mmCIF file of C-alpha atoms and ligand atoms in Angstrom:
data_model
loop_
_atom_site.group_PDB
_atom_site.id
_atom_site.type_symbol
_atom_site.label_atom_id
_atom_site.label_comp_id
_atom_site.label_asym_id
_atom_site.label_seq_id
_atom_site.Cartn_x
_atom_site.Cartn_y
_atom_site.Cartn_z
ATOM 1 C CA PHE A 7 68.615 -15.790 56.553
ATOM 2 C CA ILE A 8 68.383 -13.111 54.264
ATOM 3 C CA ALA A 9 69.209 -15.096 50.811
ATOM 4 C CA MET A 10 65.936 -17.705 52.683
ATOM 5 C CA ILE A 11 64.213 -14.855 52.869
ATOM 6 C CA LEU A 12 64.006 -14.101 49.818
ATOM 7 C CA PHE A 13 64.137 -16.998 47.876
ATOM 8 C CA PHE A 14 59.805 -17.334 50.718
ATOM 9 C CA GLU A 15 59.427 -14.067 49.279
ATOM 10 C CA ASP A 16 58.812 -15.920 45.475
ATOM 11 C CA SER A 17 56.978 -18.378 46.849
ATOM 12 C CA TYR A 18 54.696 -16.168 48.819
ATOM 13 C CA ASP A 19 53.759 -14.336 45.887
ATOM 14 C CA ARG A 20 53.002 -17.642 43.994
ATOM 15 C CA ILE A 21 50.846 -18.774 46.473
ATOM 16 C CA ARG A 22 49.222 -14.920 47.267
ATOM 17 C CA ASP A 23 48.106 -15.193 42.845
ATOM 18 C CA LEU A 24 46.363 -18.692 43.286
ATOM 19 C CA MET A 25 44.726 -17.635 46.603
ATOM 20 C CA ASP A 26 43.546 -14.260 44.655
ATOM 21 C CA GLU A 27 42.107 -16.083 41.930
ATOM 22 C CA SER A 28 38.298 -16.292 42.253
ATOM 23 C CA VAL A 29 37.129 -19.846 43.602
ATOM 24 C CA GLN A 30 34.961 -21.757 40.556
ATOM 25 C CA ASN A 31 31.210 -22.304 41.633
ATOM 26 C CA GLY A 32 28.230 -24.750 40.369
ATOM 27 C CA ASP A 33 26.254 -27.519 42.264
ATOM 28 C CA ASP A 34 26.472 -30.925 42.026
ATOM 29 C CA LYS A 35 24.090 -32.076 39.248
ATOM 30 C CA GLU A 36 23.820 -35.019 37.236
ATOM 31 C CA VAL A 37 23.766 -33.586 34.053
ATOM 32 C CA LYS A 38 21.083 -36.262 31.750
ATOM 33 C CA LYS A 39 21.524 -34.405 27.852
ATOM 34 C CA TYR A 40 25.180 -33.849 26.293
ATOM 35 C CA GLY A 41 24.440 -31.397 23.699
ATOM 36 C CA ILE A 42 26.405 -28.148 23.429
ATOM 37 C CA CYS A 43 25.792 -24.785 22.610
ATOM 38 C CA PHE A 44 28.121 -21.351 22.298
ATOM 39 C CA LYS A 45 26.107 -18.340 23.129
ATOM 40 C CA ASP A 46 27.759 -15.021 21.827
ATOM 41 C CA VAL A 47 30.825 -16.785 23.549
ATOM 42 C CA GLU A 48 33.803 -13.752 24.695
ATOM 43 C CA PHE A 49 37.178 -14.937 26.858
ATOM 44 C CA GLN A 50 40.239 -13.493 27.242
ATOM 45 C CA TYR A 51 43.665 -13.934 28.590
ATOM 46 C CA GLY A 52 44.746 -11.176 30.506
ATOM 47 C CA ASP A 53 44.018 -7.938 28.293
ATOM 48 C CA ASN A 54 43.987 -10.250 25.268
ATOM 49 C CA LYS A 55 41.006 -10.992 23.771
ATOM 50 C CA ILE A 56 40.766 -14.384 22.291
ATOM 51 C CA ILE A 57 37.202 -15.805 22.319
ATOM 52 C CA ASN A 58 34.760 -12.995 20.445
ATOM 53 C CA ARG A 59 31.732 -13.639 20.161
ATOM 54 C CA ALA A 60 31.583 -17.003 19.132
ATOM 55 C CA ASN A 61 28.315 -19.222 18.445
ATOM 56 C CA PHE A 62 27.408 -22.597 17.499
ATOM 57 C CA THR A 63 25.785 -25.437 19.073
ATOM 58 C CA ALA A 64 27.818 -29.241 18.331
ATOM 59 C CA ASP A 65 24.684 -31.572 18.634
ATOM 60 C CA GLN A 66 24.261 -34.871 21.299
ATOM 61 C CA ASP A 67 25.951 -37.762 20.457
ATOM 62 C CA ALA A 68 27.729 -36.329 17.640
ATOM 63 C CA VAL A 69 30.839 -35.577 15.942
ATOM 64 C CA THR A 70 31.863 -31.554 15.848
ATOM 65 C CA ALA A 71 35.496 -30.691 14.042
ATOM 66 C CA ILE A 72 36.562 -27.374 15.151
ATOM 67 C CA VAL A 73 39.122 -26.268 12.028
ATOM 68 C CA GLY A 74 40.747 -22.490 11.712
ATOM 69 C CA PRO A 75 44.258 -21.338 11.064
ATOM 70 C CA SER A 76 46.404 -22.027 14.393
ATOM 71 C CA GLY A 77 45.937 -19.234 17.062
ATOM 72 C CA CYS A 78 42.427 -18.777 16.489
ATOM 73 C CA GLY A 79 41.049 -19.687 20.264
ATOM 74 C CA LYS A 80 40.389 -23.402 18.763
ATOM 75 C CA THR A 81 42.212 -24.945 21.681
ATOM 76 C CA THR A 82 40.507 -21.730 23.685
ATOM 77 C CA VAL A 83 36.705 -23.212 23.118
ATOM 78 C CA LEU A 84 38.363 -26.466 24.647
ATOM 79 C CA ARG A 85 39.817 -25.123 26.764
ATOM 80 C CA LEU A 86 36.581 -22.937 28.159
ATOM 81 C CA LEU A 87 33.909 -26.302 27.772
ATOM 82 C CA SER A 88 35.702 -28.260 30.247
ATOM 83 C CA ARG A 89 36.259 -25.039 32.714
ATOM 84 C CA LEU A 90 40.078 -24.602 32.690
ATOM 85 C CA TYR A 91 38.903 -20.780 31.712
ATOM 86 C CA ASP A 92 35.800 -19.766 32.758
ATOM 87 C CA TYR A 93 34.118 -18.165 29.937
ATOM 88 C CA ASP A 94 34.190 -13.870 30.476
ATOM 89 C CA LYS A 95 30.362 -13.196 28.331
ATOM 90 C CA GLY A 96 27.782 -15.193 27.152
ATOM 91 C CA GLU A 97 26.820 -18.731 27.940
ATOM 92 C CA ILE A 98 28.392 -21.945 27.933
ATOM 93 C CA THR A 99 25.563 -24.582 27.947
ATOM 94 C CA VAL A 100 25.119 -28.499 28.259
ATOM 95 C CA GLY A 101 22.492 -29.820 27.859
ATOM 96 C CA GLY A 102 20.239 -26.882 28.673
ATOM 97 C CA GLU A 103 22.621 -26.155 31.650
ATOM 98 C CA ASP A 104 24.439 -22.875 31.702
ATOM 99 C CA ILE A 105 28.322 -24.718 33.104
ATOM 100 C CA LYS A 106 28.850 -22.345 35.255
ATOM 101 C CA SER A 107 26.253 -23.310 37.382
ATOM 102 C CA ILE A 108 27.607 -27.395 38.023
ATOM 103 C CA SER A 109 30.424 -27.574 39.634
ATOM 104 C CA THR A 110 34.432 -29.068 38.363
ATOM 105 C CA ALA A 111 33.114 -32.474 40.008
ATOM 106 C CA SER A 112 30.059 -33.115 38.319
ATOM 107 C CA LEU A 113 31.134 -31.349 34.618
ATOM 108 C CA PHE A 114 34.469 -33.248 34.377
ATOM 109 C CA SER A 115 32.608 -36.798 35.296
ATOM 110 C CA LYS A 116 30.724 -36.363 31.833
ATOM 111 C CA ILE A 117 34.005 -34.813 30.028
ATOM 112 C CA SER A 118 37.028 -36.857 28.943
ATOM 113 C CA ILE A 119 39.948 -34.332 27.601
ATOM 114 C CA VAL A 120 43.024 -36.162 25.215
ATOM 115 C CA PHE A 121 45.070 -32.602 25.052
ATOM 116 C CA GLN A 122 47.970 -33.501 22.321
ATOM 117 C CA ASN A 123 50.614 -32.477 25.500
ATOM 118 C CA VAL A 124 49.648 -35.840 28.411
ATOM 119 C CA GLU A 125 50.079 -35.199 31.496
ATOM 120 C CA LEU A 126 51.565 -38.394 33.451
ATOM 121 C CA PHE A 127 52.752 -39.590 36.251
ATOM 122 C CA ASN A 128 56.043 -40.782 37.250
ATOM 123 C CA THR A 129 54.140 -44.983 37.993
ATOM 124 C CA SER A 130 53.425 -47.267 36.553
ATOM 125 C CA VAL A 131 50.963 -47.291 33.203
ATOM 126 C CA MET A 132 48.717 -49.154 35.231
ATOM 127 C CA GLU A 133 48.482 -45.832 38.082
ATOM 128 C CA ASN A 134 48.542 -43.738 35.408
ATOM 129 C CA ILE A 135 45.588 -45.462 33.204
ATOM 130 C CA ARG A 136 43.704 -46.253 36.277
ATOM 131 C CA LEU A 137 43.030 -42.097 36.614
ATOM 132 C CA GLY A 138 40.613 -42.160 34.504
ATOM 133 C CA CYS A 139 38.447 -43.720 37.330
ATOM 134 C CA LYS A 140 40.118 -44.577 40.440
ATOM 135 C CA GLU A 141 37.464 -47.336 41.942
ATOM 136 C CA ALA A 142 38.239 -49.387 38.539
ATOM 137 C CA THR A 143 39.681 -52.983 39.225
ATOM 138 C CA ASP A 144 42.809 -54.075 37.533
ATOM 139 C CA GLU A 145 40.825 -55.939 35.056
ATOM 140 C CA GLU A 146 39.057 -53.041 33.974
ATOM 141 C CA VAL A 147 42.021 -51.314 33.337
ATOM 142 C CA LEU A 148 44.026 -53.644 30.978
ATOM 143 C CA ALA A 149 40.675 -54.177 29.093
ATOM 144 C CA ALA A 150 40.630 -50.492 28.258
ATOM 145 C CA ALA A 151 44.440 -50.451 28.168
ATOM 146 C CA LYS A 152 43.320 -53.282 25.187
ATOM 147 C CA LEU A 153 40.940 -51.452 23.452
ATOM 148 C CA ALA A 154 44.078 -48.472 23.541
ATOM 149 C CA ASN A 155 46.504 -51.026 22.232
ATOM 150 C CA VAL A 156 47.731 -50.079 25.225
ATOM 151 C CA ASP A 157 49.020 -54.020 25.173
ATOM 152 C CA ASP A 158 52.280 -53.705 23.004
ATOM 153 C CA ILE A 159 53.762 -50.853 25.112
ATOM 154 C CA ALA A 160 53.875 -52.692 28.053
ATOM 155 C CA ALA A 161 55.075 -55.922 26.184
ATOM 156 C CA LYS A 162 57.843 -53.894 25.075
ATOM 157 C CA LEU A 163 58.814 -52.580 28.798
ATOM 158 C CA PRO A 164 60.632 -55.383 31.318
ATOM 159 C CA ASP A 165 58.280 -54.678 34.062
ATOM 160 C CA GLY A 166 54.786 -55.146 31.683
ATOM 161 C CA TYR A 167 52.275 -52.902 33.532
ATOM 162 C CA LYS A 168 54.287 -52.123 36.281
ATOM 163 C CA THR A 169 56.493 -50.215 34.775
ATOM 164 C CA MET A 170 57.312 -46.904 36.030
ATOM 165 C CA ILE A 171 56.946 -44.572 33.374
ATOM 166 C CA GLY A 172 59.309 -41.525 34.265
ATOM 167 C CA GLU A 173 58.874 -37.966 35.182
ATOM 168 C CA ASN A 174 55.547 -37.248 32.295
ATOM 169 C CA GLY A 175 55.950 -40.826 30.769
ATOM 170 C CA SER A 176 59.844 -39.086 29.459
ATOM 171 C CA LYS A 177 61.226 -43.401 29.336
ATOM 172 C CA LEU A 178 58.371 -42.974 26.475
ATOM 173 C CA SER A 179 57.338 -42.150 22.894
ATOM 174 C CA GLY A 180 55.201 -39.499 22.269
ATOM 175 C CA GLY A 181 52.632 -42.205 20.932
ATOM 176 C CA GLU A 182 53.078 -44.498 23.498
ATOM 177 C CA ARG A 183 52.416 -42.087 26.241
ATOM 178 C CA GLN A 184 48.834 -40.641 23.950
ATOM 179 C CA ARG A 185 47.418 -44.276 23.925
ATOM 180 C CA ILE A 186 47.787 -44.226 27.355
ATOM 181 C CA SER A 187 45.725 -41.242 27.546
ATOM 182 C CA ILE A 188 43.119 -43.004 25.113
ATOM 183 C CA ALA A 189 43.248 -45.648 27.324
ATOM 184 C CA ARG A 190 42.566 -43.245 30.433
ATOM 185 C CA ALA A 191 39.198 -41.203 28.313
ATOM 186 C CA PHE A 192 38.308 -45.127 27.644
ATOM 187 C CA LEU A 193 38.249 -46.525 31.125
ATOM 188 C CA LYS A 194 36.420 -43.016 31.947
ATOM 189 C CA ASP A 195 33.440 -44.122 29.176
ATOM 190 C CA ALA A 196 32.757 -40.465 29.857
ATOM 191 C CA PRO A 197 29.461 -39.210 27.199
ATOM 192 C CA ILE A 198 31.359 -36.279 26.206
ATOM 193 C CA ILE A 199 34.989 -36.838 24.529
ATOM 194 C CA LEU A 200 37.583 -33.614 23.363
ATOM 195 C CA LEU A 201 40.123 -34.496 21.044
ATOM 196 C CA ASP A 202 42.377 -31.734 20.776
ATOM 197 C CA GLU A 203 45.770 -32.091 17.824
ATOM 198 C CA ILE A 204 46.117 -35.207 19.288
ATOM 199 C CA SER A 205 47.630 -37.206 15.759
ATOM 200 C CA ALA A 206 50.493 -33.939 15.879
ATOM 201 C CA SER A 207 52.487 -36.013 16.962
ATOM 202 C CA LEU A 208 52.105 -39.067 15.726
ATOM 203 C CA ASP A 209 54.413 -41.201 13.250
ATOM 204 C CA VAL A 210 52.611 -42.968 10.322
ATOM 205 C CA GLU A 211 52.585 -46.426 12.409
ATOM 206 C CA ASN A 212 50.973 -44.984 16.216
ATOM 207 C CA GLU A 213 49.006 -42.790 13.794
ATOM 208 C CA MET A 214 47.100 -46.059 12.382
ATOM 209 C CA GLU A 215 46.996 -48.371 15.438
ATOM 210 C CA ILE A 216 45.470 -44.584 17.548
ATOM 211 C CA GLN A 217 43.353 -43.508 14.942
ATOM 212 C CA SER A 218 41.164 -47.436 14.914
ATOM 213 C CA SER A 219 41.329 -46.273 18.755
ATOM 214 C CA ILE A 220 39.527 -43.998 18.121
ATOM 215 C CA ASN A 221 36.725 -45.290 16.087
ATOM 216 C CA LYS A 222 35.739 -47.150 19.388
ATOM 217 C CA LEU A 223 36.613 -44.364 21.468
ATOM 218 C CA ILE A 224 33.784 -41.720 19.901
ATOM 219 C CA LYS A 225 30.674 -44.570 18.821
ATOM 220 C CA ASN A 226 27.594 -42.457 20.504
ATOM 221 C CA LYS A 227 29.713 -40.195 22.009
ATOM 222 C CA THR A 228 28.934 -35.910 21.895
ATOM 223 C CA VAL A 229 32.262 -35.353 20.114
ATOM 224 C CA ILE A 230 34.360 -32.262 19.560
ATOM 225 C CA ILE A 231 37.696 -32.359 17.745
ATOM 226 C CA VAL A 232 40.753 -30.337 17.321
ATOM 227 C CA SER A 233 42.903 -31.167 13.903
ATOM 228 C CA HIS A 234 44.501 -29.304 11.359
ATOM 229 C CA ARG A 235 44.251 -32.366 8.443
ATOM 230 C CA MET A 236 41.442 -31.668 6.662
ATOM 231 C CA LYS A 237 40.954 -34.583 5.336
ATOM 232 C CA SER A 238 40.890 -36.594 9.011
ATOM 233 C CA ILE A 239 37.437 -34.758 9.362
ATOM 234 C CA GLU A 240 35.614 -34.478 5.945
ATOM 235 C CA LYS A 241 33.340 -36.743 7.422
ATOM 236 C CA VAL A 242 32.426 -35.785 9.851
ATOM 237 C CA ASP A 243 28.064 -34.541 10.861
ATOM 238 C CA LYS A 244 29.285 -30.811 11.276
ATOM 239 C CA ILE A 245 32.534 -28.730 11.115
ATOM 240 C CA ILE A 246 33.022 -25.591 12.779
ATOM 241 C CA VAL A 247 35.187 -22.384 10.975
ATOM 242 C CA MET A 248 36.784 -20.321 13.798
ATOM 243 C CA ASP A 249 38.858 -17.378 12.726
ATOM 244 C CA ASP A 250 40.302 -14.774 14.982
ATOM 245 C CA GLY A 251 38.257 -16.201 17.620
ATOM 246 C CA LYS A 252 34.544 -15.778 15.852
ATOM 247 C CA VAL A 253 33.071 -18.939 14.247
ATOM 248 C CA VAL A 254 32.911 -17.179 10.650
ATOM 249 C CA CYS A 255 30.662 -20.953 9.033
ATOM 250 C CA ALA A 256 29.152 -24.070 10.163
ATOM 251 C CA GLY A 257 28.187 -27.602 8.372
ATOM 252 C CA LYS A 258 29.374 -30.474 6.529
ATOM 253 C CA HIS A 259 32.380 -30.965 4.306
ATOM 254 C CA GLU A 260 30.676 -30.550 1.238
ATOM 255 C CA GLU A 261 28.629 -27.129 1.919
ATOM 256 C CA LEU A 262 31.267 -25.637 3.546
ATOM 257 C CA MET A 263 33.830 -26.275 0.451
ATOM 258 C CA LYS A 264 30.923 -24.514 -2.123
ATOM 259 C CA CYS A 265 30.781 -21.505 0.324
ATOM 260 C CA SER A 266 33.970 -21.131 2.683
ATOM 261 C CA LYS A 267 36.594 -19.415 1.258
ATOM 262 C CA LEU A 268 38.289 -19.854 4.379
ATOM 263 C CA TYR A 269 37.764 -23.789 4.367
ATOM 264 C CA GLY A 270 38.790 -24.304 0.858
ATOM 265 C CA ASP A 271 42.062 -22.307 1.455
ATOM 266 C CA MET A 272 42.690 -24.761 3.942
ATOM 267 C CA VAL A 273 41.849 -28.037 2.719
ATOM 268 C CA ARG A 274 43.799 -27.094 -0.183
ATOM 269 C CA LYS A 275 47.142 -26.366 1.688
ATOM 270 C CA SER A 276 46.332 -29.509 3.654
ATOM 271 C CA GLN A 277 46.391 -30.668 0.716
ATOM 272 C CA LEU A 278 50.024 -29.796 -0.348
ATOM 273 C CA THR A 279 51.213 -30.197 3.303
ATOM 274 C CA GLU A 280 50.059 -34.047 2.711
ATOM 275 C CA ASP A 281 51.959 -33.819 -0.909
ATOM 276 C CA TYR A 282 55.442 -32.359 -0.077
ATOM 277 C CA ILE A 283 58.338 -34.289 -1.756
ATOM 278 C CA TYR A 284 61.497 -33.652 -0.762
HETATM 279 P P1 ADP Q 310 44.560 -23.007 17.985
HETATM 280 O O1 ADP Q 310 44.540 -23.870 19.138
HETATM 281 O O2 ADP Q 310 43.322 -21.975 17.307
HETATM 282 O O3 ADP Q 310 46.011 -22.229 17.598
HETATM 283 P P2 ADP Q 310 44.398 -21.201 21.001
HETATM 284 O O4 ADP Q 310 43.690 -20.816 21.250
HETATM 285 O O5 ADP Q 310 45.896 -22.022 20.905
HETATM 286 O O6 ADP Q 310 44.730 -20.985 19.147
HETATM 287 O O7 ADP Q 310 45.816 -19.776 21.493
HETATM 288 C C1 ADP Q 310 44.271 -18.489 21.016
HETATM 289 C C2 ADP Q 310 45.705 -17.256 20.925
HETATM 290 O O8 ADP Q 310 45.381 -18.008 22.752
HETATM 291 C C3 ADP Q 310 46.647 -17.301 20.587
HETATM 292 O O9 ADP Q 310 46.942 -16.548 20.572
HETATM 293 C C4 ADP Q 310 47.635 -18.254 22.218
HETATM 294 O O10 ADP Q 310 48.682 -17.520 21.824
HETATM 295 C C5 ADP Q 310 46.382 -17.158 23.419
HETATM 296 N N1 ADP Q 310 46.802 -18.007 24.374
HETATM 297 C C6 ADP Q 310 46.146 -19.400 24.734
HETATM 298 N N2 ADP Q 310 46.843 -19.708 25.136
HETATM 299 C C7 ADP Q 310 46.924 -18.661 26.084
HETATM 300 C C8 ADP Q 310 47.556 -18.292 27.725
HETATM 301 N N3 ADP Q 310 47.652 -18.938 28.983
HETATM 302 N N4 ADP Q 310 48.428 -17.584 27.800
HETATM 303 C C9 ADP Q 310 47.970 -15.712 27.496
HETATM 304 N N5 ADP Q 310 47.321 -16.552 26.082
HETATM 305 C C10 ADP Q 310 47.390 -17.598 26.079
#
């Protein structure tokens, strides 16, 4: 039994750590407005301060992009907004309500997240999409799948939408997994949409299909996009430039090209990588 006791000790420590985590509180309430505001927000992972007095607003029904050097805290901003982590200081509001006063269930019901690393489960394509809205009928799931161009994927699979896709979708390519997660977001139809570097793992063909799905998805929604493809965000309503955990400036592409050296440098570097020839 000695070996088993040693094994249990590790499990016990992990469970203890989880039990020690603070519970995220908040009331179940219906948020009806979706403008987003970060006010002097601070956050650290352990001792490492990542977000340092960040201030910005993202308007309702508008597309806001966050850009900045790698590691400056862009993904962390999305995690804080969706309460995957709780901010330490300052305030984050959605529709004027502090997100810490809203229960995670109420908040999640208003937010769809499409991250670069998609979480899929070892069940069928159909059930993976249905996770976006558990009560959805088969017809609704298929309609969402069509909008995200999942039809082509299902057509190639032996059992169509009923095919089991392996642990975390291991039988699918990165682009295919991403399309399934976009179908989930269509099905959920949440008013706030967070997109994180979604084109990073795609080839050209997949990217074109996803682009058209995404454009349908974000119509009339409050959207925040994190992207390193500067060209793709030139036309959005507002661009937030982050550096080292702070928001250094915000505005439209043309304004930022004139007043932000960091933004101008990023645009030029991005053009260089696009023009790269082997
Ligand atoms: P970006 O999206 O701008 O590239 P991130 O928000 O992902 O940056 O990360 C900002 C910093 O936080 C990085 O230095 C990263 O190493 C660190 N970081 C990210 N996630 C964690 C985590 N779960 N635990 C500790 N540090 C993290």
